[in-house]
Structure formats: C-alpha cells, structure tokens
CSV table of C-alpha atoms in Angstrom, one decimal:
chain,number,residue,atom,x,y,z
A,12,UNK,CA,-42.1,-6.7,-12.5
A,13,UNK,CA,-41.7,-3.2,-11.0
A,14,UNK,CA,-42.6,-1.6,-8.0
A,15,UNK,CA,-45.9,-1.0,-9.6
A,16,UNK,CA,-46.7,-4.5,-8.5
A,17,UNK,CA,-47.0,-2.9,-5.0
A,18,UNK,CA,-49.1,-0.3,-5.8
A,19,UNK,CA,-51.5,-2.4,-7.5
A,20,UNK,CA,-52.5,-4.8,-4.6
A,21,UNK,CA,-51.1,-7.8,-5.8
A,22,UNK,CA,-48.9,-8.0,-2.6
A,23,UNK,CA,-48.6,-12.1,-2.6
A,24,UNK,CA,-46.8,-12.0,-5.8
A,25,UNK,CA,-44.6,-9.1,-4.5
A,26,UNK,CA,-43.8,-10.6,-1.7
A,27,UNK,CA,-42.6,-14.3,-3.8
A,28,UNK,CA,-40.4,-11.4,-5.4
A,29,UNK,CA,-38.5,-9.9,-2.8
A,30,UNK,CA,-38.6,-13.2,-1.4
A,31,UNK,CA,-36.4,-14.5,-4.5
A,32,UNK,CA,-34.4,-10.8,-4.3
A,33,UNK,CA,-33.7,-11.4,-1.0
A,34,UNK,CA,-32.2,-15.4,-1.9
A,35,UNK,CA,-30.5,-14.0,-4.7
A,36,UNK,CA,-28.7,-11.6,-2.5
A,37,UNK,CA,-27.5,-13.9,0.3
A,38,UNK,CA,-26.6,-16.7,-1.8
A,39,UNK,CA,-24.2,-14.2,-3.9
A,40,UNK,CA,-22.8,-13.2,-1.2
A,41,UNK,CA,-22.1,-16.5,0.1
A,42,UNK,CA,-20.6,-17.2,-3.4
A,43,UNK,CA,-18.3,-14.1,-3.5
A,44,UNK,CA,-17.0,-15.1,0.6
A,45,UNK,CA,-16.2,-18.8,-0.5
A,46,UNK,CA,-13.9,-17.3,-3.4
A,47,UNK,CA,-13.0,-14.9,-0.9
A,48,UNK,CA,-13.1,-12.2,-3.2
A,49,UNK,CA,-15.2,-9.5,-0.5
A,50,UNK,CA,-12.9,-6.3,0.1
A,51,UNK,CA,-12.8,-4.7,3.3
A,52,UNK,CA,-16.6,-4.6,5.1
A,53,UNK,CA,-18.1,-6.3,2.1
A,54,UNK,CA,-16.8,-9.4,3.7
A,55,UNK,CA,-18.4,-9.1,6.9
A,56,UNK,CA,-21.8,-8.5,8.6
A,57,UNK,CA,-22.3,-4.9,6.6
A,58,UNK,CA,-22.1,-7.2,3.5
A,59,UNK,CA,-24.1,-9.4,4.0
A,60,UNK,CA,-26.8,-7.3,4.8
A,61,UNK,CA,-26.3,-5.2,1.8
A,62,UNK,CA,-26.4,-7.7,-0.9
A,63,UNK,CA,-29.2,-8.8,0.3
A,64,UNK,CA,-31.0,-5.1,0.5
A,65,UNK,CA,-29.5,-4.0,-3.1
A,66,UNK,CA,-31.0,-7.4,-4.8
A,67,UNK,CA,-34.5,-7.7,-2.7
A,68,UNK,CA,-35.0,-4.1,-3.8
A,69,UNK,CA,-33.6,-5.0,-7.4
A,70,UNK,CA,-36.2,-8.4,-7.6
A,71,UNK,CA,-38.8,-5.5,-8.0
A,72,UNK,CA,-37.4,-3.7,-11.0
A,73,UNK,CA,-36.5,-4.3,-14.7
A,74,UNK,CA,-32.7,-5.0,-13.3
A,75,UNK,CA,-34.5,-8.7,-11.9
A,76,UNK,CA,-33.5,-10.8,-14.8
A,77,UNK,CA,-30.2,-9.7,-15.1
A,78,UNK,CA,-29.8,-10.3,-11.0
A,79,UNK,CA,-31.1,-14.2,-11.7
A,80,UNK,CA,-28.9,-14.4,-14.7
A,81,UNK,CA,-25.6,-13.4,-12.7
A,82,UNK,CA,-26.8,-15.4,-10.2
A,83,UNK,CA,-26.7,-18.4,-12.3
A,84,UNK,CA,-23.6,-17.7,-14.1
A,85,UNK,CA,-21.5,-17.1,-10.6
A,86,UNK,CA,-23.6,-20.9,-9.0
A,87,UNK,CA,-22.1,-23.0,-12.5
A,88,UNK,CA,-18.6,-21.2,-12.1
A,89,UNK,CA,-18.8,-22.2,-8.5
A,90,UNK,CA,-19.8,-25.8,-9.4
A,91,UNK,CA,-16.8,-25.8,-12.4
A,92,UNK,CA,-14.6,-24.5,-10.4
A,93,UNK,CA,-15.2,-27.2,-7.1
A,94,UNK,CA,-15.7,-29.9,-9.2
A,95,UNK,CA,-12.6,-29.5,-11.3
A,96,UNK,CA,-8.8,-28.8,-11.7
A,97,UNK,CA,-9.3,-26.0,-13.7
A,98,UNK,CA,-8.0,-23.6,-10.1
A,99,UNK,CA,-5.0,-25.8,-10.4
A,100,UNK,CA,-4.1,-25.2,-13.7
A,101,UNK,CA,-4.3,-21.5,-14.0
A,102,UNK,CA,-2.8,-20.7,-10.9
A,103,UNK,CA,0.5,-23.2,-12.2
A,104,UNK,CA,0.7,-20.3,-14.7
A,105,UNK,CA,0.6,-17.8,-13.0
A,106,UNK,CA,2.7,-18.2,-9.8
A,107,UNK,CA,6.1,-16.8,-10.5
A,108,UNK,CA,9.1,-19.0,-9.1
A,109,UNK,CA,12.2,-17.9,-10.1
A,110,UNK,CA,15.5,-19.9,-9.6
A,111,UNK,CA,18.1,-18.4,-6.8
A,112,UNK,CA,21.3,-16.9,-7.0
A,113,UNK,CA,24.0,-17.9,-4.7
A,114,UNK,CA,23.7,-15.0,-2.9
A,115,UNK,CA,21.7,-11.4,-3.1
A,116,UNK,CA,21.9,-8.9,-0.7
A,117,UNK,CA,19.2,-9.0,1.0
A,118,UNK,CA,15.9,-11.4,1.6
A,119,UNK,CA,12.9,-9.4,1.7
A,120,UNK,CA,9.4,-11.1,3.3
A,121,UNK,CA,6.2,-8.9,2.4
A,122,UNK,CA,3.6,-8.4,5.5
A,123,UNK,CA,0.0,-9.7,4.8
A,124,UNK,CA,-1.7,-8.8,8.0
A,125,UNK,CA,-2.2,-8.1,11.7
A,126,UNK,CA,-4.4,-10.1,14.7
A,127,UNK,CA,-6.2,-7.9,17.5
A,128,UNK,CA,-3.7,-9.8,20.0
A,129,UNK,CA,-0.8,-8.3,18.6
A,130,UNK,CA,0.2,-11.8,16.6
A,131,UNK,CA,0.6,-11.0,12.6
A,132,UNK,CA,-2.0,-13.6,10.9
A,133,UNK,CA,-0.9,-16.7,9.4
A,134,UNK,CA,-0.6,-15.6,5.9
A,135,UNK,CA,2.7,-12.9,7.5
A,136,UNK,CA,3.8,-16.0,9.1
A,137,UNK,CA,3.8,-18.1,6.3
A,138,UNK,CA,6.1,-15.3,5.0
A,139,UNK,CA,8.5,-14.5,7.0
A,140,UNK,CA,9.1,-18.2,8.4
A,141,UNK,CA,9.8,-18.9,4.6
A,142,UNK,CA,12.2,-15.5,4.3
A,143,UNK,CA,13.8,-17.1,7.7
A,144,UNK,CA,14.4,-20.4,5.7
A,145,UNK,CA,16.4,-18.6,3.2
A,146,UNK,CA,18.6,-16.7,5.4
A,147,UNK,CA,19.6,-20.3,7.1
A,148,UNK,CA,20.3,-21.6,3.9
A,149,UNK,CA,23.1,-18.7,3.6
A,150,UNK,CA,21.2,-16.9,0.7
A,151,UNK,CA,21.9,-13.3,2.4
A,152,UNK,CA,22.7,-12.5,6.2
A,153,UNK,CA,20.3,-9.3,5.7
A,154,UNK,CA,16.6,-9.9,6.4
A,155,UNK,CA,13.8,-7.3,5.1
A,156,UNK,CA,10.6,-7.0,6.5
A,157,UNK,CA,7.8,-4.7,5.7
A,158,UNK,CA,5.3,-3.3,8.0
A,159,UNK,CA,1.9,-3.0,8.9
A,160,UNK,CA,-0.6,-1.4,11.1
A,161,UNK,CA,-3.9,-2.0,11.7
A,162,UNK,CA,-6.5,-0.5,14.6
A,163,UNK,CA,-8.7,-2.9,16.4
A,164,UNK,CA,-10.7,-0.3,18.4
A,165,UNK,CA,-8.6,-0.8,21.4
A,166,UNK,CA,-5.8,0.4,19.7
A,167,UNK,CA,-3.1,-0.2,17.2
A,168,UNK,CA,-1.2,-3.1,16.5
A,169,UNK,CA,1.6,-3.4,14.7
A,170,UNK,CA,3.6,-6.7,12.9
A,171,UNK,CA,6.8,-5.5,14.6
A,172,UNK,CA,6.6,-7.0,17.8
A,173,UNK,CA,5.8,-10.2,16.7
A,174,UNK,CA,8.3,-10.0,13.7
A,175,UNK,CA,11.2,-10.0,16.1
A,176,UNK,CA,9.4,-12.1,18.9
A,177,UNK,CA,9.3,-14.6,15.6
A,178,UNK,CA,12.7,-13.8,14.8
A,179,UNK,CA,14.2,-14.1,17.9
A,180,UNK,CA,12.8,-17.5,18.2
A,181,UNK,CA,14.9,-18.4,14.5
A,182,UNK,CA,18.2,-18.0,16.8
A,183,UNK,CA,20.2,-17.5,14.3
A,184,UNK,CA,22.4,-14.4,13.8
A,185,UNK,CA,21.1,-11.9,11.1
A,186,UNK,CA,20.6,-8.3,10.4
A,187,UNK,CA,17.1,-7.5,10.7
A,188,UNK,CA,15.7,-4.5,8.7
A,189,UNK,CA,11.8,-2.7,8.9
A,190,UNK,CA,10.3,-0.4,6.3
A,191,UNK,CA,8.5,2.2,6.9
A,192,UNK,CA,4.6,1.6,7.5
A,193,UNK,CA,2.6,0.0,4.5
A,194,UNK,CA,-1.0,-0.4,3.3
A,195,UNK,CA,-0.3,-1.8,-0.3
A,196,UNK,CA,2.1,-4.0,-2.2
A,197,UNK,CA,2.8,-0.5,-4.1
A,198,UNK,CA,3.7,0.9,-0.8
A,199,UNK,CA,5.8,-1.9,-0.1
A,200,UNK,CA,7.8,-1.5,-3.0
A,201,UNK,CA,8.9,2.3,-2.5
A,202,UNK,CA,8.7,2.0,1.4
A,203,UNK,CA,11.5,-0.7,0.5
A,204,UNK,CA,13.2,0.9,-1.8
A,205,UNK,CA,13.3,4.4,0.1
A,206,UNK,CA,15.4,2.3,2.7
A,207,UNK,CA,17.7,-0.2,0.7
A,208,UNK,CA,18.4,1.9,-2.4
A,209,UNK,CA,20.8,4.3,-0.7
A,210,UNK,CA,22.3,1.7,1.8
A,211,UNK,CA,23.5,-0.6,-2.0
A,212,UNK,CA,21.0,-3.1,-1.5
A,213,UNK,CA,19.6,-3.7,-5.2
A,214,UNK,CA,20.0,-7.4,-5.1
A,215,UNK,CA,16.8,-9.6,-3.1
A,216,UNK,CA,15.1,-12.3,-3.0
A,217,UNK,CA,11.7,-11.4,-2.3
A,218,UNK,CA,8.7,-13.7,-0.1
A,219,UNK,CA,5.3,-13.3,-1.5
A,220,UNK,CA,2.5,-15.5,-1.2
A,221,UNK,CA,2.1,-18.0,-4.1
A,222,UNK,CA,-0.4,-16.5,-6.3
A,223,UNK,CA,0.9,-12.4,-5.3
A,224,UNK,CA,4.3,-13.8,-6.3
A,225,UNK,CA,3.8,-12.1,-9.9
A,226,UNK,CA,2.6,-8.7,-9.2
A,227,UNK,CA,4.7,-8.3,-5.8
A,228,UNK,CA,7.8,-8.9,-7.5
A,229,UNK,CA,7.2,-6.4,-10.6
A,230,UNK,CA,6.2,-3.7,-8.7
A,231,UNK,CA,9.5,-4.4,-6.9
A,232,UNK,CA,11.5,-4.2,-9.9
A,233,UNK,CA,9.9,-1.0,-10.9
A,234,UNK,CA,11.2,0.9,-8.6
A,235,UNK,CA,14.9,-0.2,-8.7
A,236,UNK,CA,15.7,-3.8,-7.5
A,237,UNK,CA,16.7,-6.4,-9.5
A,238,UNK,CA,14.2,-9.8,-7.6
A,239,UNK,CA,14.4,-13.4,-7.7
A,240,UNK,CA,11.1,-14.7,-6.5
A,241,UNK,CA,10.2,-17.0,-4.0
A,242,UNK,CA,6.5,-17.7,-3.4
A,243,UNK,CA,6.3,-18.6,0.5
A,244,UNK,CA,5.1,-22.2,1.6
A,245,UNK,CA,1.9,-21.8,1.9
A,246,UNK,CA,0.2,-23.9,5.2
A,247,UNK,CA,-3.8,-22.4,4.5
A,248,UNK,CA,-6.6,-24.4,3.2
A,249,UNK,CA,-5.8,-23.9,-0.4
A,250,UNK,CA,-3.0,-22.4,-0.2
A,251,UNK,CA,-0.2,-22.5,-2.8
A,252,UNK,CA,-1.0,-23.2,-6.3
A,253,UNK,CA,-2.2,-27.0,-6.2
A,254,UNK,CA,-4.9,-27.6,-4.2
A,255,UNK,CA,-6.2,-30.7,-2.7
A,256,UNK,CA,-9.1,-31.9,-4.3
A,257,UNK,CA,-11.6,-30.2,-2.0
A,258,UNK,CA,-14.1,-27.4,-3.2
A,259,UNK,CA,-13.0,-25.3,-0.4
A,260,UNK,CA,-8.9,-25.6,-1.7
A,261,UNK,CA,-10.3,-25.2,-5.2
A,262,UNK,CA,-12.8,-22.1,-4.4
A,263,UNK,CA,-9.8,-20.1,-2.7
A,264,UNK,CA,-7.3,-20.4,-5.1
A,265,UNK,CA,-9.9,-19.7,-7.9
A,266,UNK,CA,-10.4,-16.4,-6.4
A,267,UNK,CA,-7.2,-15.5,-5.5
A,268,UNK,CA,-6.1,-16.1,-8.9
A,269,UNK,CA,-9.1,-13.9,-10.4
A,270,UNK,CA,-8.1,-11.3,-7.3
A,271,UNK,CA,-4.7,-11.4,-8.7
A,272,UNK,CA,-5.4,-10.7,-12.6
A,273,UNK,CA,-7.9,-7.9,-11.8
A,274,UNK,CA,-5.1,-6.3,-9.5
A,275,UNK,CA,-2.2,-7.2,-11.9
A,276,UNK,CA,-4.9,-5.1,-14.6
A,277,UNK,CA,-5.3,-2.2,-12.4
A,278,UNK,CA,-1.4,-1.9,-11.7
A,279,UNK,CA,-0.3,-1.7,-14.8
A,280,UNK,CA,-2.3,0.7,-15.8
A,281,UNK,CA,-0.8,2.8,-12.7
A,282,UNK,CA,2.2,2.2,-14.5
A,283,UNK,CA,3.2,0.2,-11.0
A,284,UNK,CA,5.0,-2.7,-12.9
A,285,UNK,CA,7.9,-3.5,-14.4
A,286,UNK,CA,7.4,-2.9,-18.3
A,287,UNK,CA,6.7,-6.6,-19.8
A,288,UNK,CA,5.8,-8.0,-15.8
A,289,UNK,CA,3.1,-10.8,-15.9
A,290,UNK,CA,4.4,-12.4,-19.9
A,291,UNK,CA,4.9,-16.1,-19.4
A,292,UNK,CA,8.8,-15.5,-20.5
A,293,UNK,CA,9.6,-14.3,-17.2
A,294,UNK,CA,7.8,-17.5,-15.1
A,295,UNK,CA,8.7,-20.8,-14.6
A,296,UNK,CA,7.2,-23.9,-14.0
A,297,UNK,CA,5.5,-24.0,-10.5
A,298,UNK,CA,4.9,-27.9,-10.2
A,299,UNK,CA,7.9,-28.3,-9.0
A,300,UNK,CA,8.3,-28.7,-5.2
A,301,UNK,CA,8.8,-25.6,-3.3
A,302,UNK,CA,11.7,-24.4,-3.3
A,303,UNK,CA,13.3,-23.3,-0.5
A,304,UNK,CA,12.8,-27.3,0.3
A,305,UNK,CA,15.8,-28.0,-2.0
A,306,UNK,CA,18.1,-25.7,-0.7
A,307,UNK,CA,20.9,-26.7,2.1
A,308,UNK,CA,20.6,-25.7,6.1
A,309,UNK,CA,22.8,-23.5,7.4
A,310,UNK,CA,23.0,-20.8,10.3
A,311,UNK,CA,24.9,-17.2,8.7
A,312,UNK,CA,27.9,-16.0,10.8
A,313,UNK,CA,27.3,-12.4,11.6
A,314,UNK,CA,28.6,-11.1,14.5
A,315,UNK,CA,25.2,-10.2,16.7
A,316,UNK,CA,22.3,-9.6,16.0
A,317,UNK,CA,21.2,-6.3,14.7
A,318,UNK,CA,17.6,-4.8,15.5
A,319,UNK,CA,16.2,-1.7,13.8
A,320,UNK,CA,12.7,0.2,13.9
C-alpha cells in the first residue's frame, strides 16, 4: 500500500490505513513513556503528536510492515517484561554497590533534576538525603553536591537553594561543597574534579541512582578519583533494582536498565570511562539490603558549618 492508494479513489481502504498508522503511532508511544525511555520533548505533548504523524504517514508506504512488525515486537517485550522478573534480574547485575571504606574524603551526591517551584525533584532528593546518611554515619565530614539549572519560562531555577534549605534541615555540622553548573554525568565528573583535585580530595564515595550507579562512578574515576559506590535509596515506583511485582515497577526499571546500557555504549566510546568500567569484576552483589542501612548513626564534629557557591 502506497500513497497510490489515494490517488486511485479507493479512499475507504486508505482511510482503514492511516487509521491503523495513526494506532500504531500512539500505542508506541505509549510503550516507549511506560519504559520511560522518551528524551527531552519526545516525552511530552510534541511526542505524542509526532509518533503518531511519522507512522499514519508511514501506514501508506512500503515502510507499513516493518511499523506493524516493531509494533509487535516492542507490545510482547512489554507483556515479558510486566509479566516477569526478568527487570529484576538484569538490573541485580548491573547496579554497582561497592563496599565502604572507613573513611574517604569526601561524599559526593549527583543532581538528577529541578521543579518549576524551586524544589529539586525527588530523584535529587533521593540523593542527597542518602549522601546526608553517610556523612551521619562519620564516612567523611565533607559533602559534595553537583548542580543543576533548568529554565521554566519564568525563569531559572537552580538545586542550590533547596540543597542547603535540605541541608540545613540535616542539622548536623558538615562542610558543604557545589560544582560548578552541570548538564550531564560527563559534566559532573570534570565539574567535580576541576574543584576537588587541587584542594587533595581524590578519595569519595559517590551517590547515584541505582541503575546510573555503574556509568556515574566510571566516568568519575576517569578523570582522577579513586570511588566507592553507593547507589541512593531509591523511594519511586520502581525504583532500585528489585521491583515489586507490578508492571509499572517492572516497566521502569526495564527501561532504565536499557537507558543505561545504550548510554554506558555511547560513553565508552567517548572514551568517558574508566578503561575496563561496566566488567562484572568490579560489581557486587546487589541483593543485599541497601547499604547505608547497615552502617552506624552518628553526627561529625566539625566546628560550623561551612557554605560555598
């Protein structure tokens, strides 16, 4: 069926078609947002809208069958995926949980993202509560955290204020520490390293979210610090690496492990990672309980508190 179909008056059976295009290209859509694999404005109302365009145009052309096929092969990974453990089992593999040192010189807690009402989202929160854990527990008296900027038409907003409204909150006594403004986990890395390298830090612990845990902490090391990782406690629907046994856990951490491996892929051929960085030799098991949890509660004795842009 091409567009010739049009042309020759037969416009009930092209209309069945772009009817079918036009099904095809919502219901992918809706696939790719409950693996939450959209980038940027694919995710959103421009997305929508253009999946289905690109496929009701496409049900008119040669590229039809191969739009039903993918269709059909994304709807049974979908049903697999919700209907299984297989999410489960490959993210175990490939979160990265490292054991702690008694002491490191700093704890560093990656941003994730920003709110229009100043607030960074849950997944930053998530973060930086778990990098406040670890300072309690008398792992370093020196906390790390990156930064991010977003604009929400109104203006920008940045994670600083609430980083430090969060912080203040902790009570305890600790040096707080920013980087310079980030976009990427790349950016992270040398932002990070551009501050702590000359000040001696080399030693962290660094907070990513469970299934970054593995990339974040190579491209770390790349540039100069020697990481234990920590993957944060997780409190979103699916978050972590074991899921509860509902398709929506099982969807999200399905795509953020396939997020993961293509980024991990497109990194190291940046040269972005620590040479060897995603081999099983350097992961451990991540079935055991978090692990922070394990680790005793204690406030750091630093004289006051220490607040830098």
């Amino acid at each position: 069926m091409t567009f010739e179909t049009l042309r020759s008056g037969n416009f009930p059976r092209a209309a069945m078609r772009l009817l079918e295009g036009f099904v095809i290209g919502v219901g992918m859509w809706c696939m790719g947002f409950a693996f939450d694999l959209l980038p940027g404005v694919l995710g959103d109302t421009p997305g929508v809208l253009l999946f289905a365009v690109v496929a009701t145009a496409a049900s008119l052309t040669r590229a039809r069958k191969a739009l039903v096929i993918a269709c059909g092969l994304v709807a049974a990974v979908v049903v697999i995926v919700s209907q299984t453990r297989i999410s489960g089992a490959l993210a175990s593999r490939w979160v990265r949980a490292d054991s702690l040192p008694a002491k490191v010189d700093a704890v560093v807690v990656t941003s994730a993202g920003v709110n229009a009402n100043g607030t960074i989202n849950g997944e930053g929160l998530d973060h930086l509560l778990s990098g406040l854990e670890l300072i309690r527990a008398g792992i370093a008296d020196t906390l790390v955290s990156t930064l991010v900027v977003d604009n929400f038409g109104a203006g920008e907003v940045s994670s600083a204020l609430d980083q430090d409204r969060v912080t203040a909150v902790f009570g305890g006594h600790i040096t707080l520490l920013r980087t310079a403004e980030s976009e990427s986990t790349r950016e992270e890395a040398v932002a990070s390293a551009n501050l702590l390298l000359p000040m001696k830090i080399t030693r962290i612990v660094l907070v990513a979210s469970p299934m970054h845990t593995r990339r974040a902490c190579a491209s770390f090391e790349a540039v100069g610090f020697k990481v234990a990782c920590v993957p944060a406690r997780s409190r979103a629907p699916g978050g972590g690496w074991t899921p509860a046994p509902w398709p929506r856990d099982r969807l999200t951490v399905f795509g953020d492990w396939v997020y993961e491996i293509v980024a991990t892929s497109l990194y190291r051929r940046r040269g972005w990672l620590r040479q060897g960085a995603g081999t099983a030799q350097h992961v451990e098991s991540a079935h055991r309980h978090f692990i922070v949890a394990q680790l005793p509660h204690m406030v750091t004795s630093v004289s006051l508190p220490t607040y830098r842009p």
